[in-house]
PDB file of C-alpha atoms and ligand atoms in Angstrom:
ATOM      1  CA  MET C   1       5.729   7.826  -6.737  1.00 96.00           C
ATOM      2  CA  ILE C   2       3.915   7.048  -9.983  1.00 97.00           C
ATOM      3  CA  LEU C   3       5.573   4.934 -12.681  1.00 98.00           C
ATOM      4  CA  ILE C   4       4.906   5.657 -16.350  1.00 98.00           C
ATOM      5  CA  VAL C   5       5.825   2.822 -18.695  1.00 98.00           C
ATOM      6  CA  GLU C   6       5.663   4.204 -22.209  1.00 97.00           C
ATOM      7  CA  ASP C   7       7.951   4.000 -25.242  1.00 96.00           C
ATOM      8  CA  GLU C   8       6.486   7.029 -26.982  1.00 94.00           C
ATOM      9  CA  ILE C   9       8.727   9.634 -25.437  1.00 96.00           C
ATOM     10  CA  LYS C  10       6.507  12.583 -26.344  1.00 95.00           C
ATOM     11  CA  ILE C  11       3.465  11.096 -24.613  1.00 93.00           C
ATOM     12  CA  ALA C  12       5.500  10.019 -21.586  1.00 96.00           C
ATOM     13  CA  ARG C  13       7.071  13.441 -21.244  1.00 96.00           C
ATOM     14  CA  PHE C  14       3.690  15.147 -21.526  1.00 95.00           C
ATOM     15  CA  VAL C  15       2.037  12.907 -18.918  1.00 95.00           C
ATOM     16  CA  GLN C  16       5.038  13.236 -16.620  1.00 97.00           C
ATOM     17  CA  LEU C  17       5.007  17.048 -16.779  1.00 97.00           C
ATOM     18  CA  GLU C  18       1.272  17.217 -16.147  1.00 96.00           C
ATOM     19  CA  LEU C  19       1.482  14.842 -13.190  1.00 96.00           C
ATOM     20  CA  GLU C  20       4.440  16.684 -11.714  1.00 96.00           C
ATOM     21  CA  HIS C  21       2.497  19.884 -12.112  1.00 95.00           C
ATOM     22  CA  GLU C  22      -0.246  18.234 -10.022  1.00 93.00           C
ATOM     23  CA  GLY C  23       2.337  17.541  -7.337  1.00 94.00           C
ATOM     24  CA  TYR C  24       3.039  13.854  -8.003  1.00 95.00           C
ATOM     25  CA  GLU C  25       6.497  12.339  -8.134  1.00 96.00           C
ATOM     26  CA  VAL C  26       6.972  10.485 -11.396  1.00 97.00           C
ATOM     27  CA  LYS C  27       9.408   7.966 -12.815  1.00 97.00           C
ATOM     28  CA  HIS C  28       9.444   7.090 -16.511  1.00 98.00           C
ATOM     29  CA  ILE C  29      10.656   3.782 -17.958  1.00 98.00           C
ATOM     30  CA  VAL C  30      10.620   2.839 -21.655  1.00 97.00           C
ATOM     31  CA  ASP C  31      11.346  -0.892 -21.626  1.00 97.00           C
ATOM     32  CA  GLY C  32       8.952  -3.627 -20.410  1.00 97.00           C
ATOM     33  CA  ASN C  33      11.568  -5.785 -18.675  1.00 97.00           C
ATOM     34  CA  GLU C  34      13.053  -2.833 -16.873  1.00 97.00           C
ATOM     35  CA  ALA C  35       9.573  -1.681 -15.853  1.00 97.00           C
ATOM     36  CA  LEU C  36       8.677  -5.058 -14.364  1.00 96.00           C
ATOM     37  CA  GLU C  37      11.940  -5.210 -12.443  1.00 95.00           C
ATOM     38  CA  SER C  38      11.453  -1.706 -11.096  1.00 96.00           C
ATOM     39  CA  ALA C  39       7.794  -2.324 -10.228  1.00 95.00           C
ATOM     40  CA  LEU C  40       8.738  -5.419  -8.235  1.00 92.00           C
ATOM     41  CA  GLU C  41      11.590  -3.695  -6.440  1.00 91.00           C
ATOM     42  CA  ASN C  42       9.796  -0.460  -5.582  1.00 91.00           C
ATOM     43  CA  ASN C  43       6.431   0.233  -4.051  1.00 88.00           C
ATOM     44  CA  TYR C  44       4.915   2.525  -6.655  1.00 95.00           C
ATOM     45  CA  GLU C  45       1.617   4.082  -5.701  1.00 94.00           C
ATOM     46  CA  LEU C  46       0.311   3.551  -9.217  1.00 97.00           C
ATOM     47  CA  ILE C  47       1.534   2.486 -12.655  1.00 97.00           C
ATOM     48  CA  VAL C  48       0.444   3.913 -16.017  1.00 97.00           C
ATOM     49  CA  LEU C  49       1.223   1.115 -18.430  1.00 96.00           C
ATOM     50  CA  ASP C  50       1.400   1.131 -22.222  1.00 93.00           C
ATOM     51  CA  LEU C  51       0.765  -2.252 -23.904  1.00 89.00           C
ATOM     52  CA  MET C  52       3.072  -2.196 -26.942  1.00 89.00           C
ATOM     53  CA  LEU C  53       6.511  -1.924 -25.399  1.00 93.00           C
ATOM     54  CA  PRO C  54      10.050  -2.958 -26.258  1.00 95.00           C
ATOM     55  CA  GLY C  55      11.295  -5.906 -24.184  1.00 94.00           C
ATOM     56  CA  LEU C  56       8.229  -7.260 -22.452  1.00 94.00           C
ATOM     57  CA  SER C  57       4.677  -6.372 -23.511  1.00 92.00           C
ATOM     58  CA  GLY C  58       2.544  -4.394 -21.102  1.00 92.00           C
ATOM     59  CA  THR C  59       0.148  -7.336 -20.714  1.00 90.00           C
ATOM     60  CA  GLU C  60       3.053  -9.572 -19.693  1.00 92.00           C
ATOM     61  CA  VAL C  61       4.427  -6.949 -17.302  1.00 94.00           C
ATOM     62  CA  LEU C  62       1.004  -6.796 -15.663  1.00 93.00           C
ATOM     63  CA  ARG C  63       0.539 -10.570 -15.556  1.00 91.00           C
ATOM     64  CA  ARG C  64       3.889 -11.085 -13.816  1.00 92.00           C
ATOM     65  CA  LEU C  65       3.419  -8.126 -11.493  1.00 91.00           C
ATOM     66  CA  ARG C  66       0.016  -9.450 -10.374  1.00 88.00           C
ATOM     67  CA  ARG C  67       1.554 -12.711  -9.128  1.00 85.00           C
ATOM     68  CA  VAL C  68       3.155 -10.704  -6.335  1.00 82.00           C
ATOM     69  CA  LYS C  69       1.695  -7.229  -6.082  1.00 84.00           C
ATOM     70  CA  ASP C  70      -1.558  -5.374  -6.380  1.00 82.00           C
ATOM     71  CA  THR C  71      -0.160  -1.951  -7.292  1.00 91.00           C
ATOM     72  CA  PRO C  72      -2.965  -0.081  -9.118  1.00 93.00           C
ATOM     73  CA  VAL C  73      -2.395  -0.176 -12.879  1.00 94.00           C
ATOM     74  CA  ILE C  74      -4.006   2.008 -15.533  1.00 94.00           C
ATOM     75  CA  ILE C  75      -3.425   0.697 -19.030  1.00 90.00           C
ATOM     76  CA  LEU C  76      -2.847   3.410 -21.583  1.00 87.00           C
ATOM     77  CA  THR C  77      -2.785   2.213 -25.135  1.00 81.00           C
ATOM     78  CA  ALA C  78      -3.579   2.928 -28.751  1.00 78.00           C
ATOM     79  CA  ARG C  79      -5.504  -0.302 -29.097  1.00 66.00           C
ATOM     80  CA  ASP C  80      -9.164   0.399 -28.701  1.00 65.00           C
ATOM     81  CA  ARG C  81     -10.734  -2.919 -29.581  1.00 65.00           C
ATOM     82  CA  VAL C  82     -13.125  -4.167 -26.932  1.00 60.00           C
ATOM     83  CA  ILE C  83     -11.340  -7.522 -26.762  1.00 61.00           C
ATOM     84  CA  ASP C  84      -8.083  -5.845 -25.730  1.00 66.00           C
ATOM     85  CA  LYS C  85      -9.900  -3.921 -23.053  1.00 64.00           C
ATOM     86  CA  VAL C  86     -11.423  -7.113 -21.641  1.00 63.00           C
ATOM     87  CA  ASP C  87      -8.009  -8.845 -21.815  1.00 68.00           C
ATOM     88  CA  GLY C  88      -6.365  -6.026 -19.919  1.00 64.00           C
ATOM     89  CA  LEU C  89      -8.961  -6.021 -17.168  1.00 68.00           C
ATOM     90  CA  ASP C  90      -8.840  -9.821 -16.946  1.00 71.00           C
ATOM     91  CA  THR C  91      -5.101  -9.648 -16.433  1.00 75.00           C
ATOM     92  CA  GLY C  92      -5.689  -7.413 -13.441  1.00 81.00           C
ATOM     93  CA  ALA C  93      -5.603  -3.855 -14.733  1.00 87.00           C
ATOM     94  CA  ASN C  94      -7.593  -1.470 -12.559  1.00 88.00           C
ATOM     95  CA  ASP C  95      -8.502   0.799 -15.447  1.00 87.00           C
ATOM     96  CA  TYR C  96      -8.023   1.259 -19.155  1.00 86.00           C
ATOM     97  CA  MET C  97      -7.616   4.350 -21.322  1.00 88.00           C
ATOM     98  CA  THR C  98      -7.161   4.539 -25.051  1.00 85.00           C
ATOM     99  CA  LYS C  99      -5.037   7.018 -26.956  1.00 85.00           C
ATOM    100  CA  PRO C 100      -5.722   9.722 -27.839  1.00 86.00           C
ATOM    101  CA  PHE C 101      -6.855  10.662 -24.359  1.00 89.00           C
ATOM    102  CA  ALA C 102      -7.599  13.835 -22.457  1.00 92.00           C
ATOM    103  CA  ILE C 103      -4.916  14.389 -19.835  1.00 94.00           C
ATOM    104  CA  GLU C 104      -7.551  15.737 -17.419  1.00 94.00           C
ATOM    105  CA  GLU C 105      -9.366  12.428 -17.599  1.00 94.00           C
ATOM    106  CA  LEU C 106      -6.211  10.434 -16.982  1.00 95.00           C
ATOM    107  CA  ILE C 107      -5.349  12.585 -13.976  1.00 95.00           C
ATOM    108  CA  ALA C 108      -8.894  12.254 -12.624  1.00 94.00           C
ATOM    109  CA  ARG C 109      -8.722   8.475 -12.898  1.00 93.00           C
ATOM    110  CA  ILE C 110      -5.280   8.388 -11.288  1.00 95.00           C
ATOM    111  CA  ARG C 111      -6.693  10.378  -8.386  1.00 93.00           C
ATOM    112  CA  VAL C 112      -9.597   7.939  -7.972  1.00 90.00           C
ATOM    113  CA  HIS C 113      -7.349   4.881  -7.973  1.00 91.00           C
ATOM    114  CA  LEU C 114      -4.857   6.408  -5.558  1.00 91.00           C
ATOM    115  CA  LYS C 115      -7.684   7.228  -3.167  1.00 85.00           C
ATOM    116  CA  ARG C 116      -9.159   3.758  -3.504  1.00 82.00           C
ATOM    117  CA  SER C 117      -5.859   2.011  -2.842  1.00 81.00           C
ATOM    118  CA  LYS C 118      -5.168   4.263   0.117  1.00 76.00           C
ATOM    119  CA  GLU C 119      -8.509   3.306   1.648  1.00 70.00           C
ATOM    120  CA  GLY C 120      -7.786  -0.341   0.964  1.00 69.00           C
ATOM    121  CA  ASN C 121      -4.358  -0.021   2.554  1.00 71.00           C
ATOM    122  CA  SER C 122      -5.720   1.479   5.713  1.00 78.00           C
ATOM    123  CA  ARG C 123      -6.921  -1.967   6.813  1.00 84.00           C
ATOM    124  CA  ILE C 124      -4.435  -4.294   8.401  1.00 88.00           C
ATOM    125  CA  ALA C 125      -5.316  -7.831   9.386  1.00 89.00           C
ATOM    126  CA  TYR C 126      -3.884 -10.468  11.679  1.00 93.00           C
ATOM    127  CA  GLY C 127      -5.996 -13.543  11.232  1.00 92.00           C
ATOM    128  CA  LYS C 128      -9.512 -12.556  12.275  1.00 93.00           C
ATOM    129  CA  LEU C 129      -8.229  -9.412  13.958  1.00 95.00           C
ATOM    130  CA  VAL C 130      -8.693  -6.418  11.628  1.00 93.00           C
ATOM    131  CA  LEU C 131      -7.599  -2.852  12.302  1.00 92.00           C
ATOM    132  CA  ASP C 132      -8.847   0.005  10.185  1.00 88.00           C
ATOM    133  CA  ALA C 133      -6.376   2.854  10.518  1.00 83.00           C
ATOM    134  CA  SER C 134      -8.633   5.529   9.020  1.00 78.00           C
ATOM    135  CA  ALA C 135     -11.845   4.545  10.808  1.00 83.00           C
ATOM    136  CA  ARG C 136      -9.763   3.663  13.887  1.00 89.00           C
ATOM    137  CA  THR C 137     -11.710   0.514  14.590  1.00 92.00           C
ATOM    138  CA  ALA C 138     -10.493  -2.865  15.768  1.00 95.00           C
ATOM    139  CA  MET C 139     -12.601  -5.938  15.028  1.00 95.00           C
ATOM    140  CA  TYR C 140     -12.208  -9.596  15.822  1.00 95.00           C
ATOM    141  CA  GLY C 141     -14.473 -11.274  13.304  1.00 93.00           C
ATOM    142  CA  GLU C 142     -17.783  -9.545  13.907  1.00 91.00           C
ATOM    143  CA  THR C 143     -16.901  -8.329  17.389  1.00 95.00           C
ATOM    144  CA  GLU C 144     -15.689  -4.788  17.877  1.00 95.00           C
ATOM    145  CA  ILE C 145     -12.850  -4.377  20.367  1.00 97.00           C
ATOM    146  CA  GLU C 146     -12.904  -1.193  22.424  1.00 96.00           C
ATOM    147  CA  LEU C 147      -9.395   0.247  22.519  1.00 96.00           C
ATOM    148  CA  THR C 148      -8.115   3.536  23.858  1.00 95.00           C
ATOM    149  CA  LYS C 149      -6.181   5.772  21.485  1.00 91.00           C
ATOM    150  CA  LYS C 150      -2.775   4.624  22.731  1.00 92.00           C
ATOM    151  CA  GLU C 151      -3.777   0.965  22.777  1.00 96.00           C
ATOM    152  CA  PHE C 152      -4.947   1.293  19.190  1.00 95.00           C
ATOM    153  CA  ASP C 153      -1.791   3.121  18.095  1.00 92.00           C
ATOM    154  CA  LEU C 154       0.459   0.569  19.760  1.00 95.00           C
ATOM    155  CA  LEU C 155      -1.379  -2.372  18.219  1.00 96.00           C
ATOM    156  CA  LEU C 156      -1.348  -0.690  14.804  1.00 93.00           C
ATOM    157  CA  TYR C 157       2.380  -0.058  15.134  1.00 92.00           C
ATOM    158  CA  MET C 158       3.034  -3.670  16.142  1.00 94.00           C
ATOM    159  CA  LEU C 159       0.909  -5.089  13.319  1.00 92.00           C
ATOM    160  CA  SER C 160       2.545  -2.836  10.724  1.00 87.00           C
ATOM    161  CA  HIS C 161       5.932  -4.192  11.839  1.00 89.00           C
ATOM    162  CA  LYS C 162       4.886  -7.812  11.684  1.00 90.00           C
ATOM    163  CA  GLY C 163       7.872 -10.140  11.685  1.00 91.00           C
ATOM    164  CA  GLU C 164      10.227  -7.550  13.167  1.00 91.00           C
ATOM    165  CA  VAL C 165      11.352  -7.292  16.757  1.00 94.00           C
ATOM    166  CA  VAL C 166      10.078  -3.958  18.072  1.00 94.00           C
ATOM    167  CA  THR C 167      12.087  -2.601  20.987  1.00 92.00           C
ATOM    168  CA  ARG C 168      10.352  -0.758  23.818  1.00 91.00           C
ATOM    169  CA  GLU C 169      12.192   2.390  22.698  1.00 87.00           C
ATOM    170  CA  ASP C 170      10.856   2.022  19.121  1.00 86.00           C
ATOM    171  CA  ALA C 171       7.301   1.592  20.321  1.00 90.00           C
ATOM    172  CA  LEU C 172       7.619   4.436  22.786  1.00 87.00           C
ATOM    173  CA  ALA C 173       8.964   6.855  20.197  1.00 80.00           C
ATOM    174  CA  ALA C 174       6.348   5.844  17.604  1.00 83.00           C
ATOM    175  CA  VAL C 175       3.295   5.872  19.851  1.00 86.00           C
ATOM    176  CA  TRP C 176       4.047   8.254  22.699  1.00 82.00           C
ATOM    177  CA  GLY C 177       6.615  10.521  21.111  1.00 75.00           C
ATOM    178  CA  PHE C 178       9.981  11.394  22.484  1.00 62.00           C
ATOM    179  CA  GLU C 179       8.763  13.254  25.569  1.00 64.00           C
ATOM    180  CA  PHE C 180       8.229   9.870  27.211  1.00 63.00           C
ATOM    181  CA  TYR C 181      11.700   8.745  26.334  1.00 62.00           C
ATOM    182  CA  GLY C 182      13.293   6.677  29.054  1.00 65.00           C
ATOM    183  CA  ASN C 183      10.055   5.540  30.655  1.00 76.00           C
ATOM    184  CA  THR C 184       9.771   2.296  28.710  1.00 79.00           C
ATOM    185  CA  ASN C 185       7.579   0.389  31.179  1.00 88.00           C
ATOM    186  CA  VAL C 186       4.612   2.262  29.794  1.00 90.00           C
ATOM    187  CA  VAL C 187       4.979  -0.026  26.735  1.00 93.00           C
ATOM    188  CA  ASP C 188       4.831  -3.153  28.915  1.00 95.00           C
ATOM    189  CA  VAL C 189       1.771  -1.798  30.671  1.00 95.00           C
ATOM    190  CA  TYR C 190      -0.017  -1.197  27.367  1.00 96.00           C
ATOM    191  CA  VAL C 191       0.975  -4.585  25.980  1.00 97.00           C
ATOM    192  CA  ARG C 192      -0.699  -6.052  29.094  1.00 97.00           C
ATOM    193  CA  TYR C 193      -3.833  -3.989  28.400  1.00 97.00           C
ATOM    194  CA  LEU C 194      -3.907  -5.257  24.820  1.00 98.00           C
ATOM    195  CA  ARG C 195      -3.454  -8.862  25.938  1.00 97.00           C
ATOM    196  CA  SER C 196      -6.286  -8.586  28.415  1.00 97.00           C
ATOM    197  CA  LYS C 197      -8.611  -7.078  25.804  1.00 97.00           C
ATOM    198  CA  ILE C 198      -7.650  -9.326  22.894  1.00 97.00           C
ATOM    199  CA  ASP C 199      -5.559 -12.412  23.679  1.00 97.00           C
ATOM    200  CA  ASP C 200      -7.409 -13.331  26.864  1.00 96.00           C
ATOM    201  CA  VAL C 201     -10.820 -12.717  25.331  1.00 96.00           C
ATOM    202  CA  PHE C 202     -10.358 -14.451  21.993  1.00 96.00           C
ATOM    203  CA  GLY C 203      -7.793 -17.049  22.978  1.00 95.00           C
ATOM    204  CA  ILE C 204      -5.110 -15.892  20.538  1.00 95.00           C
ATOM    205  CA  THR C 205      -1.546 -14.615  20.830  1.00 96.00           C
ATOM    206  CA  VAL C 206      -0.903 -11.363  19.014  1.00 97.00           C
ATOM    207  CA  VAL C 207       2.040  -9.585  20.632  1.00 97.00           C
ATOM    208  CA  ARG C 208       4.771 -11.926  21.862  1.00 97.00           C
ATOM    209  CA  THR C 209       7.557 -11.000  24.247  1.00 96.00           C
ATOM    210  CA  VAL C 210      11.102 -11.344  22.958  1.00 96.00           C
ATOM    211  CA  ARG C 211      13.163 -11.759  26.097  1.00 93.00           C
ATOM    212  CA  GLY C 212      15.733  -9.006  26.501  1.00 89.00           C
ATOM    213  CA  SER C 213      14.717  -7.234  23.271  1.00 91.00           C
ATOM    214  CA  GLY C 214      11.110  -6.197  23.133  1.00 94.00           C
ATOM    215  CA  TYR C 215       8.076  -7.507  21.332  1.00 97.00           C
ATOM    216  CA  ILE C 216       7.146  -9.171  18.073  1.00 96.00           C
ATOM    217  CA  VAL C 217       4.022 -10.022  16.089  1.00 95.00           C
ATOM    218  CA  LYS C 218       4.660 -13.207  14.155  1.00 92.00           C
TER     219      LYS C 218
HETATM  220 CA1   CA D 301       3.903   1.799 -27.252  1.00 73.44          CA
END
């Protein structure tokens, strides 16, 4: 979902229609305060942010958002002075477009930033242990860890649910699919494989057993 924060209704409507036509889901908010609140509450894929807004200015929305989140932000504004551009990028904007703009260019830039953030998001780290979900590699520091497909999938699933207790049934359904349902010791077996390839080798504890419930990555 893409968020458009823009108080000029005509522009917002136009951008929204074009993006929807491209297949994106779009939400439009007029007010700066409301936009910040919504951006903090939801995980937007990208935000198109006007600077001159009622409530909170776009710059302030961005500044406060950046304390907690790195949602890609494209600033869209009538101001075209170089100093404003530098300010916006300093505050943490990923890109900057001035009005009037060609919608094709905005859409092209949105596409680039979505792709970039997707690639960035495909990496998940646990200390020095880094999994890349698109390249399907597991590294500990500079050392590559050889994992089978299921070992990788299980570790990825566990790391993406960090802080939550994962039951054997959850892991089984997510990694092996429902055809294995009922045969939950396969999860224990694979956790042992992972421990022998990672914990035992590098002297760390990744997947912990939660007695009577399942497993957790803390
Ligand atoms: Ca405005």
